[in-house]
Amino acid sequence: MARKTPVPPDGAPSDRDSPERFNEDRATYTMKGSQPDLEAGVAAIREVLATLPPRPGVYRMQDARGDVLYVGKARALKTRVANYTQVDRLPLRLQRMVSQTRSMTIVTTNSEAEALLLEAQLIKRYRPPYNVLLRDDKSFPFILLRADHAFPRITKHRGARRAVGNYYGPFASAGSVNTTINALQKLFLLRSCTDSFFSRRDRPCLLYQIKRCSAPCVGRIAETDYSELVGEAKDFLGGKSGAVQKKIESQMKEAAESLDYERAAMLRDRLRAATFIQGSQAINAEGVGNADIFAMATRNGQVGVQAFFIRGGQNWGHRAFFPTHTEGLSEEDVMESFLAQFYEEVPPPRLILVDRALPEVDLLCEAFREGAGGKVEISVPQRGDRRRLIEQAQRNAVEALDRRLAESGTKAKLNTELAEFLELAEPPQRIEVYDNSHIQGAQALGAMIVSGPEGFIKGQYRKWNIKTAQTNDDFAMMREVFQRRFSRAADEDPDRDGGTWPDLVLIDGGKGQMSAARDTLEEMGIEDVPLIAIAKGPHHGRDGREVFHFPDGREKMLPVNSALLFHLQRLRDEVHRFAIGAHRDKRSRAITASPLDEIPGIGPARKRSMLLHFGTASKVRAASLEDLQRAPGVSAAVAQTVYDFYHPRG
């Protein structure tokens, strides 16, 4: 779905997350005591209830520490919050929540639809334990066709949509959007390079040679002709692919009839690219246009939601989601909460197809109206092509949930075996793996990856630039990393109930790294974090063996064909990959850095001007004050700053 960057009306906040969007009227009352106490929770709620207006808004339940337990919305705050004081009518799940509640924060809104939007924002921000949570660590990729250049660029885009241009998406994965962009480049010959690269070219790049760009950077195509290609690309991505194909086919026949075989061959290749895109994205979605399709499957207390993204009758990918904290809720409530959180970040299409009737469908449509730029329809198809799409999504939802349950069972079994092998009290829920990366001590850094019951938690990966250990001392680097990691953990979560402390620490190394980590933690008074080091076996790992070093000096090994060994090796390989990648990025930045970067207050334009004038950074350093003042774009004050930096007085 194409979308231009919206321009807010005068006086309206430009950011959807802006607090100015809502009328905030906060009322917080805190009671002492951290143990669950139903009477104390009800008392805290009643104290807030006395001040509540009968207006729409959002409320947050908080425990004694101020951590958010639950975020809810209401058409009338006073009526909704009063329900929590009638304990006998609450399910056990909500009774537990009330027993932990010691304060509330109230935010009033102008409408219930705004309350729904704010609720979704706050759930994503605080991730409360009593709300349905849509866990998705990455934003969806879009195709961006920029509109801020005479020769617009086509590129992949993630994150906030601040750039001026047309956005097409969402795509389900980076792979699907990359494949589509590659085919679109062959079809429309649009540039993908950055503006700075574009401005520096004096001859075509390789993409022109392989017929994936029209080389506007060196004038191989006129601006009007390029604009025509951009218009065709917009039509194709907007759902008019058939008209674009017919136009290219007609041009190809004309070129062949006029004996311009080179142009005919080029148009033939473009036609093949269009066919490839439609073939790879083919789905029976006639008459649907732009729509998102959602179907749910449930089994053994777990929920899976399958999503299809249809744009212009083309399938732009599908993805399975597995919401958490769904215990005790109806499937309809889970689907409504899922949709509210999903479209908090992704712009909704005008049509959303679901596999079940939702109790608050009108409220959802009203809330999504602004993000979609018009009326939104949420419907449950009963027949025809739309019903077949829903049935296809339902089959995929069941299959995805079955795979998820099978993988979860395997991971649970591995975690149990891991606890037995490493002599842990119980299976670990959070595993942290550490490694260092450097070249003879240069650009040294430490890395940590995190693994949980559902796999790698990439949003919690961390890296540290090594500051104190400047020599090739891997043990000193490990000591510094552990000192910094666990001193911060002790400051931010001293009670260890925030979920940031590991149940197991795995170190990529041998006895030396183990000793360094163990001694560092002991000096900090931390003696209850399980430590294990994994090192290559007797033949340097050529036979697939690994040695596991325990803090007390013992060593253990696993059979070569052990599934647990493969699991631990995968953890070690992941931290190795992350550390090497981070180190490579650090080296690249160091290689491209200039000595002029150290001069405070001198921007990139001035640095570039001086380098172009003098040739090298060493000549800038050796230049006199008068020579610096003669450089283009360098004022007397800037020249004095540069000269004083290299020739300090005194």
XYZ file of C-alpha atoms in Angstrom:
650
model
C 0.000 0.000 0.000
C 1.506 3.311 -1.037
C 1.649 6.034 1.545
C 3.162 9.494 1.415
C 4.561 11.073 4.532
C 1.566 12.701 6.235
C 1.580 16.423 6.928
C -0.239 17.227 10.198
C -2.777 20.049 10.232
C -1.862 23.316 11.905
C -1.716 22.971 15.650
C -1.795 19.166 15.629
C 1.098 17.160 17.060
C 3.177 15.586 14.280
C 4.090 12.495 16.273
C 1.434 9.857 16.925
C 3.256 9.025 20.148
C 3.251 12.632 21.312
C 1.709 13.151 24.764
C -0.042 16.203 23.318
C -2.314 13.784 21.475
C -4.088 12.904 24.712
C -5.367 14.879 27.700
C -3.382 13.565 30.615
C -4.924 13.636 34.056
C -2.724 11.446 36.222
C -3.783 10.206 39.661
C -1.301 7.963 41.444
C -1.673 6.589 44.957
C 0.982 4.278 46.389
C 0.630 1.918 49.323
C 3.503 0.237 51.093
C 4.068 -3.488 51.004
C 5.381 -5.749 48.254
C 3.695 -9.067 49.134
C 0.477 -10.001 47.295
C -2.415 -8.731 49.373
C -5.919 -8.697 47.909
C -7.311 -6.273 50.467
C -4.454 -3.818 49.980
C -4.924 -3.992 46.216
C -8.651 -3.298 46.430
C -8.010 -0.410 48.834
C -5.548 1.174 46.415
C -8.025 0.866 43.549
C -10.884 2.357 45.610
C -8.762 5.346 46.533
C -8.182 6.070 42.846
C -11.828 5.303 42.001
C -13.070 8.197 44.118
C -11.350 10.698 41.807
C -12.113 9.146 38.410
C -14.311 10.928 35.845
C -16.857 9.071 33.667
C -14.695 9.728 30.601
C -12.803 7.466 28.177
C -9.180 6.799 28.925
C -6.438 4.350 29.816
C -5.428 3.052 33.235
C -2.238 1.351 34.373
C -2.086 -1.046 37.320
C 1.287 -0.880 39.107
C 2.923 -2.905 41.863
C 4.761 -1.565 44.936
C 7.918 -0.897 42.881
C 5.998 1.037 40.239
C 6.335 -1.695 37.581
C 3.319 -1.849 35.288
C 1.178 -4.964 35.784
C -1.612 -4.228 33.326
C -2.728 -1.578 30.838
C -6.441 -1.275 30.080
C -8.773 1.049 28.196
C -12.294 2.112 29.042
C -15.229 3.964 27.527
C -15.980 5.239 31.037
C -13.023 4.997 33.430
C -15.044 5.114 36.627
C -17.310 2.227 35.603
C -14.503 0.058 34.263
C -12.116 0.463 37.200
C -14.947 -0.153 39.679
C -15.210 -3.719 38.356
C -11.825 -4.541 39.928
C -13.180 -3.880 43.400
C -15.773 -6.664 43.003
C -13.254 -9.396 43.663
C -15.691 -12.307 43.780
C -16.671 -11.709 40.138
C -13.067 -11.617 38.874
C -11.294 -14.670 37.422
C -8.274 -15.971 39.347
C -5.897 -14.313 36.889
C -7.276 -10.850 37.616
C -7.486 -11.571 41.348
C -3.733 -12.195 41.297
C -3.247 -8.898 39.476
C -5.368 -6.958 41.995
C -3.471 -8.554 44.903
C -0.226 -7.114 43.498
C -1.641 -3.677 42.638
C -0.496 -0.819 44.850
C -0.978 2.194 42.565
C -2.685 3.307 39.364
C -1.947 5.885 36.679
C -4.877 7.366 34.774
C -4.748 9.040 31.343
C -7.988 10.485 29.957
C -8.577 10.688 26.190
C -11.047 12.393 23.901
C -12.605 9.151 22.666
C -12.560 5.415 23.164
C -10.759 5.013 19.830
C -7.907 7.196 21.085
C -7.870 5.132 24.268
C -7.424 1.985 22.165
C -4.452 3.524 20.324
C -2.844 4.711 23.550
C -3.404 1.309 25.182
C -1.510 -0.402 22.338
C 1.364 2.091 22.624
C 1.690 1.591 26.377
C 1.529 -2.206 26.122
C 4.411 -2.143 23.656
C 6.359 0.232 25.877
C 5.894 -1.489 29.242
C 5.200 -5.127 28.203
C 2.990 -5.817 31.273
C 2.712 -9.414 32.522
C -1.119 -9.430 32.519
C -1.624 -8.111 28.968
C -1.602 -10.101 25.755
C 1.808 -9.375 24.249
C 2.741 -9.379 20.587
C 6.433 -10.143 20.632
C 8.112 -8.940 17.451
C 11.695 -7.753 17.770
C 11.926 -6.245 14.303
C 9.849 -3.718 12.418
C 8.416 -4.691 9.062
C 10.368 -3.764 5.918
C 8.836 -1.535 3.264
C 9.825 -0.510 -0.244
C 10.458 3.236 -0.342
C 10.324 5.178 -3.597
C 11.727 8.534 -2.573
C 10.352 11.828 -3.878
C 13.048 14.282 -2.735
C 15.331 14.018 -5.783
C 15.062 14.668 -9.514
C 15.886 10.993 -10.048
C 14.042 9.141 -7.242
C 15.735 6.213 -5.560
C 14.144 2.852 -4.733
C 15.296 1.201 -1.518
C 14.331 -0.998 1.410
C 13.163 0.867 4.508
C 12.578 -0.015 8.146
C 11.542 2.110 11.092
C 9.870 5.511 11.244
C 8.562 6.774 7.901
C 10.134 10.235 7.963
C 11.589 10.367 4.449
C 9.468 12.026 1.752
C 8.162 9.502 -0.739
C 5.849 6.561 -1.339
C 5.964 3.553 0.964
C 4.832 0.131 -0.234
C 4.314 -2.659 2.250
C 4.535 -4.151 4.695
C 6.559 -7.106 3.472
C 6.749 -10.144 5.709
C 10.546 -10.437 5.648
C 13.719 -8.749 4.461
C 14.226 -11.595 1.989
C 10.904 -10.988 0.257
C 11.483 -7.240 -0.045
C 15.050 -7.719 -1.334
C 13.852 -10.161 -3.986
C 11.127 -7.744 -5.063
C 13.520 -4.771 -5.247
C 15.992 -6.755 -7.360
C 13.218 -7.667 -9.788
C 11.878 -4.089 -9.817
C 15.338 -2.803 -10.717
C 15.375 -5.118 -13.744
C 11.825 -4.088 -14.610
C 12.063 -0.297 -14.221
C 15.848 0.362 -14.145
C 15.542 2.655 -11.105
C 18.616 3.621 -9.145
C 19.208 2.278 -5.629
C 22.417 4.187 -4.762
C 22.665 6.927 -2.139
C 22.538 10.575 -3.153
C 26.207 11.100 -2.252
C 27.274 8.125 -4.404
C 25.028 9.410 -7.203
C 26.611 12.880 -7.157
C 30.200 11.556 -7.348
C 29.816 9.320 -10.395
C 31.545 10.184 -13.653
C 30.852 6.845 -15.359
C 28.161 4.167 -14.941
C 28.498 1.596 -12.178
C 28.169 -2.174 -12.450
C 24.364 -2.089 -12.065
C 24.126 -0.324 -15.420
C 26.297 -2.977 -17.039
C 24.038 -5.800 -15.782
C 20.911 -3.877 -16.845
C 19.552 -3.110 -13.394
C 19.885 0.682 -13.584
C 19.425 3.308 -16.292
C 22.482 5.321 -15.090
C 20.804 8.714 -14.557
C 23.922 9.736 -12.609
C 25.881 10.228 -15.865
C 23.024 11.306 -18.096
C 22.306 8.003 -19.850
C 18.581 8.724 -19.459
C 16.688 12.005 -19.579
C 14.808 13.215 -16.532
C 11.455 12.975 -18.338
C 12.110 9.370 -19.388
C 13.197 8.482 -15.859
C 10.035 10.089 -14.476
C 8.021 7.884 -16.830
C 9.750 4.805 -15.378
C 8.977 6.055 -11.861
C 5.313 6.453 -12.801
C 5.206 2.905 -14.166
C 6.803 1.615 -10.953
C 4.150 3.396 -8.871
C 1.395 1.900 -11.021
C 2.889 -1.583 -10.746
C 3.318 -1.410 -6.971
C -0.109 0.184 -6.621
C -1.839 -2.816 -8.178
C -1.936 -1.848 -11.884
C 0.581 -4.498 -12.908
C -1.526 -5.748 -15.816
C -1.608 -2.313 -17.481
C 2.149 -1.924 -17.042
C 2.802 -5.333 -18.598
C 0.575 -4.558 -21.586
C 2.407 -1.272 -22.123
C 5.838 -2.937 -22.072
C 4.586 -5.703 -24.377
C 3.269 -3.111 -26.847
C 6.582 -1.222 -26.784
C 8.466 -4.467 -27.378
C 6.375 -5.273 -30.465
C 6.887 -1.763 -31.832
C 10.658 -2.045 -31.348
C 10.733 -5.424 -33.073
C 8.650 -4.162 -36.010
C 11.024 -1.201 -36.444
C 13.992 -3.623 -36.359
C 15.332 -2.071 -33.128
C 16.257 -5.471 -31.763
C 18.476 -4.161 -28.976
C 15.591 -2.179 -27.468
C 13.226 -5.092 -28.053
C 15.577 -7.405 -26.140
C 15.762 -4.909 -23.279
C 11.975 -4.660 -23.123
C 11.725 -8.458 -23.273
C 13.965 -8.692 -20.184
C 11.780 -6.154 -18.412
C 8.682 -8.159 -19.275
C 10.303 -11.295 -17.873
C 11.064 -9.429 -14.642
C 7.394 -8.424 -14.349
C 6.320 -12.018 -14.909
C 8.800 -13.191 -12.269
C 7.418 -10.794 -9.667
C 3.852 -11.867 -10.324
C 4.774 -15.538 -10.411
C 6.733 -15.436 -7.146
C 3.930 -13.533 -5.423
C 0.998 -15.272 -7.049
C -2.004 -15.948 -4.849
C -5.659 -16.318 -5.643
C -6.622 -12.811 -4.507
C -8.746 -11.517 -7.371
C -10.917 -8.607 -6.367
C -9.209 -8.200 -2.987
C -6.851 -5.345 -3.867
C -5.074 -4.232 -0.683
C -5.872 -6.344 2.354
C -4.379 -8.028 5.405
C -5.670 -11.482 6.324
C -5.515 -12.965 9.829
C -6.451 -16.425 11.099
C -5.920 -17.925 14.555
C -5.134 -21.417 15.816
C -5.010 -22.566 19.449
C -3.618 -25.728 21.028
C -2.344 -26.719 24.465
C -2.826 -23.209 25.798
C -0.752 -21.610 23.016
C -2.009 -19.256 20.325
C -0.757 -18.748 16.787
C -1.895 -16.038 14.367
C -1.100 -16.300 10.662
C -0.993 -13.086 8.626
C -1.038 -12.631 4.834
C -0.246 -9.259 3.262
C -2.001 -8.675 -0.075
C -1.247 -5.528 -2.062
C -2.667 -4.964 -5.515
C -3.725 -8.610 -5.654
C -0.123 -9.720 -5.050
C 1.094 -11.649 -2.034
C 3.780 -9.612 -0.283
C 4.559 -12.349 2.191
C 3.130 -14.044 5.248
C 4.256 -14.408 8.827
C 3.178 -16.337 11.905
C 2.892 -14.634 15.297
C 2.614 -16.235 18.721
C 1.116 -13.837 21.303
C 1.941 -14.510 24.949
C 0.048 -13.971 28.235
C -3.172 -15.274 26.687
C -4.247 -17.489 29.607
C -7.872 -17.081 30.650
C -8.822 -14.867 27.694
C -11.250 -15.640 24.905
C -9.900 -16.089 21.388
C -11.821 -13.001 20.273
C -10.193 -10.866 22.999
C -6.757 -12.176 22.014
C -7.387 -11.347 18.335
C -8.584 -7.830 19.164
C -5.562 -7.128 21.358
C -3.285 -8.588 18.691
C -4.723 -6.340 15.954
C -4.501 -3.216 18.128
C -0.817 -3.835 18.855
C -0.010 -4.943 15.306
C -1.384 -1.765 13.720
C 0.165 0.475 16.360
C 3.303 0.374 14.193
C 2.111 -0.794 10.754
C -0.299 1.371 8.702
C -3.529 -0.608 8.217
C -5.042 -1.239 4.771
C -8.648 -0.329 4.002
C -9.660 -4.016 4.214
C -8.818 -6.462 7.023
C -10.111 -10.024 6.794
C -10.333 -12.141 9.955
C -11.569 -15.654 10.652
C -13.931 -14.813 13.525
C -16.383 -12.123 14.596
C -14.915 -9.558 17.004
C -17.040 -7.911 19.739
C -15.483 -4.432 19.331
C -15.042 -4.393 15.567
C -16.556 -0.898 15.162
C -14.134 0.519 17.721
C -11.168 -1.079 15.930
C -12.309 0.337 12.582
C -12.618 3.805 14.079
C -9.187 3.571 15.717
C -7.523 2.397 12.479
C -9.193 5.080 10.357
C -6.471 7.705 10.832
C -3.575 5.342 10.121
C -5.264 4.055 6.939
C -6.165 7.527 5.705
C -9.837 6.613 5.344
C -12.557 4.158 6.247
C -11.386 0.682 7.333
C -13.473 -2.470 6.948
C -12.920 -5.529 9.162
C -14.959 -8.475 7.928
C -15.357 -12.238 8.251
C -15.743 -13.664 4.700
C -18.348 -16.378 4.294
C -17.944 -17.372 0.638
C -15.981 -16.823 -2.558
C -12.312 -15.963 -3.042
C -12.083 -14.109 0.253
C -13.320 -17.144 2.144
C -10.739 -19.320 0.384
C -8.018 -16.891 1.474
C -9.198 -17.170 5.087
C -9.207 -20.969 4.870
C -5.672 -20.907 3.473
C -4.573 -18.668 6.351
C -6.252 -21.019 8.849
C -4.357 -24.021 7.459
C -1.103 -22.101 7.699
C -1.905 -21.009 11.258
C -2.460 -24.614 12.364
C 0.737 -25.817 10.657
C 2.798 -22.947 12.112
C 1.479 -23.617 15.622
C 2.227 -27.348 15.263
C 5.812 -26.529 14.262
C 6.081 -24.120 17.157
C 4.881 -26.694 19.669
C 7.252 -29.316 18.266
C 10.183 -26.895 18.478
C 9.173 -25.832 21.992
C 9.052 -29.470 23.075
C 12.504 -30.073 21.651
C 13.895 -26.941 23.314
C 12.306 -27.862 26.642
C 13.876 -31.318 26.435
C 17.270 -29.796 25.575
C 16.983 -27.367 28.484
C 16.237 -30.239 30.847
C 19.234 -32.201 29.538
C 21.353 -29.052 29.806
C 20.410 -28.618 33.474
C 21.330 -32.239 34.200
C 24.653 -32.087 32.323
C 25.757 -28.797 33.881
C 24.360 -29.730 37.295
C 21.914 -26.831 37.505
C 19.029 -26.762 39.978
C 16.484 -26.227 37.178
C 16.426 -25.639 33.401
C 17.780 -22.150 32.571
C 15.345 -19.583 31.207
C 17.978 -16.994 30.296
C 21.399 -18.008 28.957
C 24.085 -15.393 28.336
C 27.062 -16.267 26.129
C 30.266 -14.163 26.069
C 33.188 -13.785 23.667
C 35.931 -11.277 22.842
C 37.133 -10.225 19.404
C 40.331 -8.367 18.490
C 43.450 -8.531 16.305
C 46.536 -8.523 18.522
C 44.625 -6.312 20.961
C 43.572 -3.767 18.314
C 39.938 -2.506 18.242
C 39.131 -5.003 21.010
C 35.539 -5.502 22.058
C 33.481 -7.895 24.147
C 30.171 -9.359 23.034
C 27.182 -10.986 24.735
C 24.242 -12.790 23.200
C 21.101 -13.930 25.031
C 19.052 -17.081 24.505
C 15.676 -17.858 26.059
C 13.095 -20.630 25.890
C 11.923 -19.373 22.483
C 15.363 -18.897 20.948
C 17.782 -16.002 20.576
C 16.658 -12.660 22.041
C 18.503 -10.371 19.651
C 17.110 -7.183 21.134
C 19.183 -7.886 24.273
C 22.510 -8.542 22.566
C 25.265 -6.258 23.888
C 28.813 -5.258 22.947
C 31.462 -3.357 24.887
C 34.470 -1.440 23.605
C 37.410 -2.640 25.695
C 38.913 0.339 27.522
C 41.463 -0.883 30.071
C 42.986 -3.981 28.457
C 44.958 -2.508 25.554
C 47.370 -5.398 25.059
C 46.718 -8.862 23.662
C 45.364 -10.097 27.012
C 42.162 -12.027 26.457
C 41.775 -12.736 30.169
C 41.941 -9.054 31.113
C 39.352 -8.288 28.435
C 37.021 -10.918 29.876
C 37.466 -9.434 33.363
C 36.555 -5.977 32.093
C 33.451 -7.232 30.282
C 32.160 -9.092 33.336
C 32.924 -6.156 35.625
C 30.944 -3.768 33.460
C 28.061 -6.151 32.738
C 27.382 -7.316 36.277
C 28.123 -4.056 38.085
C 25.417 -2.455 35.977
C 23.061 -5.386 36.605
C 23.659 -5.047 40.351
C 22.855 -1.320 40.199
C 19.757 -1.557 37.977
C 18.228 -4.802 39.277
C 19.658 -5.580 42.734
C 16.714 -7.813 43.684
C 17.113 -9.850 40.469
C 13.416 -9.875 39.716
C 13.555 -7.841 36.530
C 14.449 -10.769 34.275
C 17.873 -9.341 33.377
C 20.027 -11.733 35.416
C 21.211 -14.923 33.699
C 20.379 -18.423 34.868
C 23.509 -19.643 33.066
C 26.623 -17.925 31.708
C 28.444 -19.669 28.875
C 31.959 -18.423 28.025
C 33.724 -19.061 24.727
C 37.134 -20.065 26.058
C 39.052 -22.405 28.295
C 40.412 -22.475 31.830
C 41.924 -18.992 31.625
C 38.703 -17.290 30.561
C 36.784 -19.292 33.169
C 39.170 -18.201 35.930
C 38.994 -14.555 34.847
C 35.173 -14.542 34.862
C 34.894 -16.515 38.129
C 37.385 -14.314 40.008
C 35.733 -11.122 38.769
C 32.302 -12.195 39.980
C 33.699 -13.352 43.334
C 35.357 -9.948 43.848
C 31.944 -8.370 43.255
C 30.318 -10.722 45.779
C 28.388 -12.628 43.098
C 28.816 -16.343 43.675
C 25.482 -17.854 42.617
C 25.568 -17.300 38.839
C 26.376 -20.638 37.126
C 29.468 -20.359 34.894
C 30.594 -22.779 32.188
C 33.378 -22.337 29.610
C 33.308 -24.169 26.286
C 36.597 -24.842 24.506
C 37.814 -26.941 21.579
C 38.559 -30.576 22.361
C 41.885 -32.441 22.380
C 42.278 -32.241 18.610
C 41.339 -28.541 18.403
C 37.753 -29.408 17.561
C 38.554 -31.275 14.353
C 36.677 -34.311 15.647
C 33.697 -32.202 16.797
C 34.500 -32.632 20.487
C 34.193 -29.808 22.999
C 35.466 -29.549 26.573
C 33.250 -27.894 29.199
C 35.202 -26.294 32.066
C 33.510 -25.878 35.449
C 34.461 -23.185 38.015
C 35.926 -25.827 40.360
C 38.356 -27.067 37.687
C 36.375 -30.124 36.576
C 35.962 -30.905 32.883
C 33.199 -32.710 31.031
C 32.594 -33.788 27.443
C 29.556 -34.825 25.425
C 29.272 -37.485 22.699
C 30.012 -36.176 19.215
C 26.487 -36.933 17.968
C 24.724 -35.441 21.012
C 21.835 -33.065 20.288
C 22.779 -31.132 23.433
C 26.314 -30.663 22.092
C 24.937 -29.249 18.841
C 22.721 -26.888 20.845
C 25.650 -25.568 22.903
C 27.832 -25.266 19.819
C 25.108 -23.220 18.164
C 25.065 -20.852 21.145
C 28.854 -20.527 20.982
C 28.801 -20.004 17.197
C 26.161 -17.276 17.524
C 28.217 -15.213 19.974
C 31.267 -15.794 17.790
C 29.350 -14.493 14.759
C 28.063 -11.467 16.657
C 31.485 -10.608 18.092
C 33.284 -10.929 14.756
C 30.631 -8.863 12.977
C 30.828 -6.095 15.569
C 34.638 -6.152 15.420
C 34.567 -5.962 11.620
C 32.300 -2.905 11.779
C 34.609 -1.276 14.308
C 37.664 -1.896 12.110
C 35.847 -0.470 9.088
C 35.038 2.711 10.977
C 38.651 2.985 12.117
C 39.933 2.543 8.554
C 37.695 5.275 7.163
C 38.335 7.650 10.082
C 40.420 10.758 9.474
C 42.877 12.426 11.870
C 40.846 15.578 11.320
C 37.938 13.893 13.144
C 39.740 14.612 16.422
C 39.488 18.394 15.963
C 36.512 19.613 18.038
C 33.935 21.834 16.380
C 34.938 21.085 12.774
C 32.162 19.535 10.699
C 32.369 17.127 7.741
C 32.098 19.869 5.102
C 35.089 21.801 6.490
C 37.143 18.611 6.831
C 36.389 17.655 3.244
C 37.257 21.142 2.041
C 40.641 21.100 3.786
C 41.479 17.617 2.538
C 40.622 18.584 -1.036
C 42.751 21.723 -0.750
C 45.832 20.245 0.975
C 45.617 16.662 -0.255
C 46.335 14.788 3.004
C 45.676 15.184 6.724
C 49.430 15.384 7.402
C 49.688 18.438 5.138
C 46.804 20.053 7.012
C 48.742 19.496 10.227
C 51.917 21.019 8.774
C 50.163 24.044 7.237
C 50.732 27.514 8.602
C 47.897 29.681 9.864
C 48.018 31.763 6.688
C 47.814 28.656 4.478
C 44.819 27.364 6.441
C 43.013 30.676 5.977
C 43.451 30.410 2.191
C 41.563 27.084 2.024
C 38.097 27.449 0.429
C 35.282 27.632 2.957
C 37.629 27.958 5.947
C 37.112 31.124 7.963
C 39.758 32.817 10.096
C 38.175 31.404 13.260
C 38.127 27.852 11.900
C 41.711 28.164 10.681
C 42.750 29.360 14.138
C 40.963 26.399 15.755
C 42.736 23.905 13.507
C 46.120 25.584 13.948
C 45.774 25.732 17.755
C 44.788 22.062 17.864
C 48.031 21.016 16.184
C 50.188 23.749 17.764
C 49.089 24.076 21.394
C 50.459 27.108 23.166
C 52.519 26.988 26.304
